[in-house]
Short mmCIF file of C-alpha atoms in Angstrom, two decimals:
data_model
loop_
_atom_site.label_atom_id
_atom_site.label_comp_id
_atom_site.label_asym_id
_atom_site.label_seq_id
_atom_site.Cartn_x
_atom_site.Cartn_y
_atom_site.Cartn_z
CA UNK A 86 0.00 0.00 0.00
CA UNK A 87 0.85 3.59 -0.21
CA UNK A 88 2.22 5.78 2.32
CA UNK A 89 -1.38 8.34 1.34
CA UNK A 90 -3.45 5.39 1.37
CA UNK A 91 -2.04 3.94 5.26
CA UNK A 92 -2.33 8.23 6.29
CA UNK A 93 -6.05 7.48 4.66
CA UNK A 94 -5.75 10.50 2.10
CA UNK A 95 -3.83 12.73 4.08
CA UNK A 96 -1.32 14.01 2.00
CA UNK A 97 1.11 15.96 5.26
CA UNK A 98 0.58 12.58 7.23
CA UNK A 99 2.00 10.36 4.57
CA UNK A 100 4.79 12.65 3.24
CA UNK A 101 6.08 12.47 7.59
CA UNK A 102 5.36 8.69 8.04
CA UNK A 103 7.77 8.35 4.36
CA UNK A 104 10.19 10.58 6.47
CA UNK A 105 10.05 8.67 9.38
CA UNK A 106 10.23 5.27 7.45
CA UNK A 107 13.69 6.64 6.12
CA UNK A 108 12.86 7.59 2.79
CA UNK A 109 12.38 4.00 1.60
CA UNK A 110 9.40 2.57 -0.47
CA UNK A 111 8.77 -0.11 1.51
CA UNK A 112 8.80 1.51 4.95
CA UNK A 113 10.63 -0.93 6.44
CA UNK A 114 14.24 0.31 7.44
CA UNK A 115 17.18 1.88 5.72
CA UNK A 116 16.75 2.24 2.01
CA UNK A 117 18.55 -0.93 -0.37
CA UNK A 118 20.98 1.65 -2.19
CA UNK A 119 22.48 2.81 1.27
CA UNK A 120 23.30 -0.56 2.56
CA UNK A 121 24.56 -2.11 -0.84
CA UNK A 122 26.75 1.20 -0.65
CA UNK A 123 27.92 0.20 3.05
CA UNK A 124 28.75 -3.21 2.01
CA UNK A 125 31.04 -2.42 -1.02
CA UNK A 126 33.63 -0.93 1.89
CA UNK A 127 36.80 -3.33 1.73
CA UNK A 128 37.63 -4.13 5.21
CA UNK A 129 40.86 -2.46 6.01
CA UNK A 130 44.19 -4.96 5.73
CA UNK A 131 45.60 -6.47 8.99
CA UNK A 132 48.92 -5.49 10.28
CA UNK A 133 51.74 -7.47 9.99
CA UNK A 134 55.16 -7.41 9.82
CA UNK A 135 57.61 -9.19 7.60
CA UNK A 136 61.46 -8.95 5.65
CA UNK A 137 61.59 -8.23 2.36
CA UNK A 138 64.84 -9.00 2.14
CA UNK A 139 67.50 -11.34 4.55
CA UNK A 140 70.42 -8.86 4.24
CA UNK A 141 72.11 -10.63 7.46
CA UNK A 142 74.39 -13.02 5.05
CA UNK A 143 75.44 -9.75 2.94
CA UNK A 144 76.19 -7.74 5.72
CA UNK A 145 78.08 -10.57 7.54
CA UNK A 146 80.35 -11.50 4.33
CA UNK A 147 80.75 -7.47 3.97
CA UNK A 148 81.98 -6.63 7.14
CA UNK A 149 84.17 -10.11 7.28
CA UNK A 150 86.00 -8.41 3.82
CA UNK A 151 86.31 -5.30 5.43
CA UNK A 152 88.06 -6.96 8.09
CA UNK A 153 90.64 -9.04 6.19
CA UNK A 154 91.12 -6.01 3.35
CA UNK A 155 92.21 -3.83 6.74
CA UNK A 156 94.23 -6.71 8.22
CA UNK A 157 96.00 -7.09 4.82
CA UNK A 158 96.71 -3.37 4.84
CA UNK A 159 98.10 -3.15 8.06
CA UNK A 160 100.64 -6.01 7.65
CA UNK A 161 101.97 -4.08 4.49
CA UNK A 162 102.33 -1.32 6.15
CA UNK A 163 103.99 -3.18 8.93
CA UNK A 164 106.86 -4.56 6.51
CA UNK A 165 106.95 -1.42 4.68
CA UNK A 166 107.66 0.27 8.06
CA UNK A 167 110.38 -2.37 9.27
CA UNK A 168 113.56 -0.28 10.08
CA UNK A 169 115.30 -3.45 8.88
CA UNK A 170 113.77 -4.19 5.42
CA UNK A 171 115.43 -6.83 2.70
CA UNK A 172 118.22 -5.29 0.44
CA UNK A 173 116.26 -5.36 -2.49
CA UNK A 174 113.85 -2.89 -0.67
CA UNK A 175 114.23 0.85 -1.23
CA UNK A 176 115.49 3.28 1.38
CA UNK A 177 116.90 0.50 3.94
CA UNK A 178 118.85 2.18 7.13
CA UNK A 179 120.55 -1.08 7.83
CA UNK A 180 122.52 -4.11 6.06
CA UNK A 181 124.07 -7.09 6.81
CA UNK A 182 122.65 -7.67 10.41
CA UNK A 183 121.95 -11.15 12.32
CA UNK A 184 118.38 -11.80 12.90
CA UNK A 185 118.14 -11.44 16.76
CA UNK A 186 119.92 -7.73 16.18
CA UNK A 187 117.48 -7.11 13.18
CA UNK A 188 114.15 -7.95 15.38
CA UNK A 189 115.74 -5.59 18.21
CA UNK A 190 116.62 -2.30 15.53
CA UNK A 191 112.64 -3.13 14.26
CA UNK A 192 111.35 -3.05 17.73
CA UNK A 193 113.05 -0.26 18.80
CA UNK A 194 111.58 1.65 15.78
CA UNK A 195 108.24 0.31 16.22
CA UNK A 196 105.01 2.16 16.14
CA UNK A 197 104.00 2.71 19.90
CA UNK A 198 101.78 -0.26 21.92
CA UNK A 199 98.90 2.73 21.80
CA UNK A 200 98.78 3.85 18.37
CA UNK A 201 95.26 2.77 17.42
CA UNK A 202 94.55 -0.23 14.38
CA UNK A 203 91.17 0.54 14.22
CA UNK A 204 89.76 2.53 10.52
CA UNK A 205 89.62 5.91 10.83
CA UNK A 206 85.88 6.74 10.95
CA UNK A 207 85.57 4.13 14.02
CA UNK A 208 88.15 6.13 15.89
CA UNK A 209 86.88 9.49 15.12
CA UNK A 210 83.37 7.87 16.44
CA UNK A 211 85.16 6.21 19.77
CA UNK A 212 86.69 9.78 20.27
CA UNK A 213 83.53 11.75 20.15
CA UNK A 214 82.34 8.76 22.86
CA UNK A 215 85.49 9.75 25.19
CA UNK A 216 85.76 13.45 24.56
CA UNK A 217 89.27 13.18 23.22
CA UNK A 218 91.24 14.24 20.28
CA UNK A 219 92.49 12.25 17.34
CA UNK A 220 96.45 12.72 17.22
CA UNK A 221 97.66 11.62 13.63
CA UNK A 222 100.75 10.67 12.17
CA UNK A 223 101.35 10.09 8.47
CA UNK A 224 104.56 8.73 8.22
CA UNK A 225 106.72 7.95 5.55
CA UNK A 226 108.95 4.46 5.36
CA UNK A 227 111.75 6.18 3.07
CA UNK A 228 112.81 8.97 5.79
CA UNK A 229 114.41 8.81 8.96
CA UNK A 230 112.47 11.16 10.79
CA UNK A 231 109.41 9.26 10.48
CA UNK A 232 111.42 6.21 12.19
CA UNK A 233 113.02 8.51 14.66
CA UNK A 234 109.15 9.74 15.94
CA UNK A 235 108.96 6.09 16.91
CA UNK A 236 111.76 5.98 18.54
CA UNK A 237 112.42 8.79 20.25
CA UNK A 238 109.23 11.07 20.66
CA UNK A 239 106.28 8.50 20.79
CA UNK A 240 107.85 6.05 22.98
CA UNK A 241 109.02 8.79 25.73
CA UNK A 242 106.56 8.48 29.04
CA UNK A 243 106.10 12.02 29.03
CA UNK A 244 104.62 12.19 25.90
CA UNK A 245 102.95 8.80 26.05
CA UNK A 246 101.13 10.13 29.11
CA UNK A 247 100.11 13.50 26.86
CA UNK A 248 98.97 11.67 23.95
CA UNK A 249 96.92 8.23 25.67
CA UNK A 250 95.21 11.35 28.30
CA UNK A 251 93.73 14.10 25.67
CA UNK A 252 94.25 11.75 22.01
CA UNK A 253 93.34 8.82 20.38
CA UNK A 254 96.91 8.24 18.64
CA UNK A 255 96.57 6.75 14.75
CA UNK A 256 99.51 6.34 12.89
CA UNK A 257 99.75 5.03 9.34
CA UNK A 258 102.24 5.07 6.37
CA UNK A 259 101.51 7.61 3.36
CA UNK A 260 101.27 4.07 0.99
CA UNK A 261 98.48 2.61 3.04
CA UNK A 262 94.63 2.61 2.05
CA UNK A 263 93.86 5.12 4.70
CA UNK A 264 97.19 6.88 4.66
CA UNK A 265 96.66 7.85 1.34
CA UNK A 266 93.25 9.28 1.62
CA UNK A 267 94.18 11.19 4.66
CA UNK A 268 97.35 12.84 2.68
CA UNK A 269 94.49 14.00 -0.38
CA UNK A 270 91.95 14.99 1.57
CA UNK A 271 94.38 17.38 4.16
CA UNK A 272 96.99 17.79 1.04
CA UNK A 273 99.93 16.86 3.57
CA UNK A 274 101.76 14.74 1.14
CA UNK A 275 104.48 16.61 0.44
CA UNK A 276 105.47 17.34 3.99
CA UNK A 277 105.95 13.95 5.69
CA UNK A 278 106.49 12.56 8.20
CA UNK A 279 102.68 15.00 9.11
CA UNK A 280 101.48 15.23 12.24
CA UNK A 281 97.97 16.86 13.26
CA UNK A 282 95.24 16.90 15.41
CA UNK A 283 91.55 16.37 14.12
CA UNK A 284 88.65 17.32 16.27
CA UNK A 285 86.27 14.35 16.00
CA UNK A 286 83.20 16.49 15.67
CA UNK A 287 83.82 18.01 12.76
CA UNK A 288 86.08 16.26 11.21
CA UNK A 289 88.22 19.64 11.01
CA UNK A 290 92.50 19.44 11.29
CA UNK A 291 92.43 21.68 14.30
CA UNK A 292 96.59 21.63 13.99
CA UNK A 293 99.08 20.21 12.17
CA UNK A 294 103.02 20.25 12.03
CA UNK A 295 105.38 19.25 10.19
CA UNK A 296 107.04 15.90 11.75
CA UNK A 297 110.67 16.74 10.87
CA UNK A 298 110.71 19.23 13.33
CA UNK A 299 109.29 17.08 16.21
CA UNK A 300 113.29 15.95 16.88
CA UNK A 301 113.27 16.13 20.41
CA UNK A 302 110.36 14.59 22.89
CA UNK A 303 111.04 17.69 25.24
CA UNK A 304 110.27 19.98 22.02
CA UNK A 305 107.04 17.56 21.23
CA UNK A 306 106.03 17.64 24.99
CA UNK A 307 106.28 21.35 24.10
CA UNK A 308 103.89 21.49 21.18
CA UNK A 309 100.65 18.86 22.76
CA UNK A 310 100.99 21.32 25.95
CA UNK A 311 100.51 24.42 24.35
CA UNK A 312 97.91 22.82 22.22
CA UNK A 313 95.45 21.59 25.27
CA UNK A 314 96.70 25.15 26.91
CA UNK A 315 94.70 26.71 23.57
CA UNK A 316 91.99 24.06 23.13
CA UNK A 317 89.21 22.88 25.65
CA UNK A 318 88.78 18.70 25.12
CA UNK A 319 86.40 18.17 22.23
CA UNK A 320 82.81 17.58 24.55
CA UNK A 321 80.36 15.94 22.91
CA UNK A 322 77.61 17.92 22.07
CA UNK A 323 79.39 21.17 22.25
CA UNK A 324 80.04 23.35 19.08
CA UNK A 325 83.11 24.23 17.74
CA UNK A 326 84.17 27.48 16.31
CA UNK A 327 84.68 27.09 12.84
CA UNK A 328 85.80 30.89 12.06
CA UNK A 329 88.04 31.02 9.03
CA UNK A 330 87.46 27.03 8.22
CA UNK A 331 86.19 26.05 4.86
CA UNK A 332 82.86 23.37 4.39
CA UNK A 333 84.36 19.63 5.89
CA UNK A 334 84.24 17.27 3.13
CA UNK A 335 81.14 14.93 3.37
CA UNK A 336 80.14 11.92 5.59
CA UNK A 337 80.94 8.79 3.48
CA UNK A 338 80.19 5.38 3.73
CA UNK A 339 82.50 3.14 4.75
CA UNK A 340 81.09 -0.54 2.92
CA UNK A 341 80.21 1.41 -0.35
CA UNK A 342 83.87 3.39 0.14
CA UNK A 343 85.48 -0.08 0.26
CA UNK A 344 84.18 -0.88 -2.61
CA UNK A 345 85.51 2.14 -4.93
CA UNK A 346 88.90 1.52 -3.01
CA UNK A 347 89.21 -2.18 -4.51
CA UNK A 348 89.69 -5.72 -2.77
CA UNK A 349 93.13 -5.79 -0.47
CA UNK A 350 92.84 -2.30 0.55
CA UNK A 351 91.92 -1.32 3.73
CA UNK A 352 89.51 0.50 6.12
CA UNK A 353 88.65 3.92 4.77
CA UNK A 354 87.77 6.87 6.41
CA UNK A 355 84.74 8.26 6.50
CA UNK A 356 84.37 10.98 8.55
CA UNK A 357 84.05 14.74 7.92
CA UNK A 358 87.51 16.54 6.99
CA UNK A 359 88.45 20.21 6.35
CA UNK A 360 90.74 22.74 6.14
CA UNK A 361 92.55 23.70 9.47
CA UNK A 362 91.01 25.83 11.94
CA UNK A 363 94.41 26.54 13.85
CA UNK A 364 96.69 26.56 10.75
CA UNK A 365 99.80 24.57 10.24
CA UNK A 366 102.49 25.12 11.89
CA UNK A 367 106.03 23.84 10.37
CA UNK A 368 107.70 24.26 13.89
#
């Protein structure tokens, strides 16, 4: 029946009851369209979670390269570095000399028991952890005075007492994977053996001398005094003044870096560098 024929010919009362009745022919409930409409909705997808991709394998066999390419570098640098090298071996110091009195000259040369073997970037990170500096040597195997720093300025107590309190010491050779990159990206090549200090924060050669002239460990002691008279420790957190210092070069990475830098070489650095805030100084 019609909604005028149920009001009984009352045309107000029938046009409220089809209000009432929600608009529908039938009066009985919610009209068909509406409903049909309400049950086309998808129901929303649950929420999981789930890997794409197992990159644990990768990333294992990646860092276990990493590893032997800077093992591999640091041995050659080790027998590049021997005081005592074979005759065939340019720029030897010493010939003709038993073994036991060879393995004493090459210990007494040695790099000091606190110069750091870790890649660059991972000591730059552990010195922003300990507030310290990063003290760096670039040495070179052909010159004297880069074996003479060994011997008679980095093993003194005096200094080694300066250097393992306010530094993180790293020492490589100018032919190493790291040594290299360190001489481009400060363009201290040409002036080995270099020494200079690098504030872990930025990245930034705070100082830098030139080695030849560290001859003496009282003159040394000298020069890291003066420098932590000048400079507060590095705090984390705390920002440097960067007057008069150019843009650092950028943060790399150090598994894609690897890469570029070929199989056998090793770690690479990969933190921030720049030009130095303090300035060389050649004394």
């Amino acid at each position: 029946k019609s909604f005028l024929e149920i009001a009984g010919g009352d045309l107000q009362q029938a046009v409220n009851i089809f209000m009432d009745s929600g608009g529908s022919a039938g009066g009985d409930g919610p009209s068909q369209p509406a409903a049909a409409k309400e049950d086309d909705v998808r129901a929303p997808i649950p929420v999981f979670q789930d890997q794409i991709i197992d990159a644990g394998p990768e990333v294992k066999k990646r860092k276990t390269q990493v590893q032997a390419a800077i093992a591999q570098d640091s041995e050659a640098m080790s027998r590049r570095m021997a005081f005592d090298r074979p005759s065939d071996a340019k720029g030897q110091f010493s010939e003709n000399l038993s073994v036991g009195t060879s393995q004493a000259i090459n210990q007494l040369f040695a790099a000091p028991g606190y110069n750091e073997t870790e890649p660059y970037h991972q000591v730059i990170e552990r010195a922003k952890t300990e507030g310290k500096w990063v003290l760096v040597n670039i040495q070179q195997a052909e010159l004297f005075a880069s074996h003479a720093l060994n011997r008679d300025v980095w093993s003194d107590e005096t200094i080694q007492e300066l250097v393992t309190g306010s530094f993180l010491f790293w020492q490589r050779d100018n032919k190493s994977t790291e040594g290299m990159q360190f001489c481009q990206y400060h363009k201290c090549g040409d002036t080995l053996p270099h020494i200079a200090v690098i504030d872990p924060r930025t990245g930034r050669n705070v100082k830098s001398w030139n080695g030849q002239k560290w001859v003496q460990s009282q003159e040394a002691c000298e020069y890291l005094m003066a420098f932590l008279d000048k400079f507060a420790v590095p705090i984390s957190g705390a920002v440097p003044s960067t007057a008069g210092a150019t843009t650092p070069f950028p943060v790399g990475d150090c598994s894609s870096t690897t890469t570029r830098a070929g199989a056998g070489q090793g770690g690479v650095m990969a933190a921030t560098s720049g030009s130095a805030i303090g300035g060389t100084d050649a004394t």
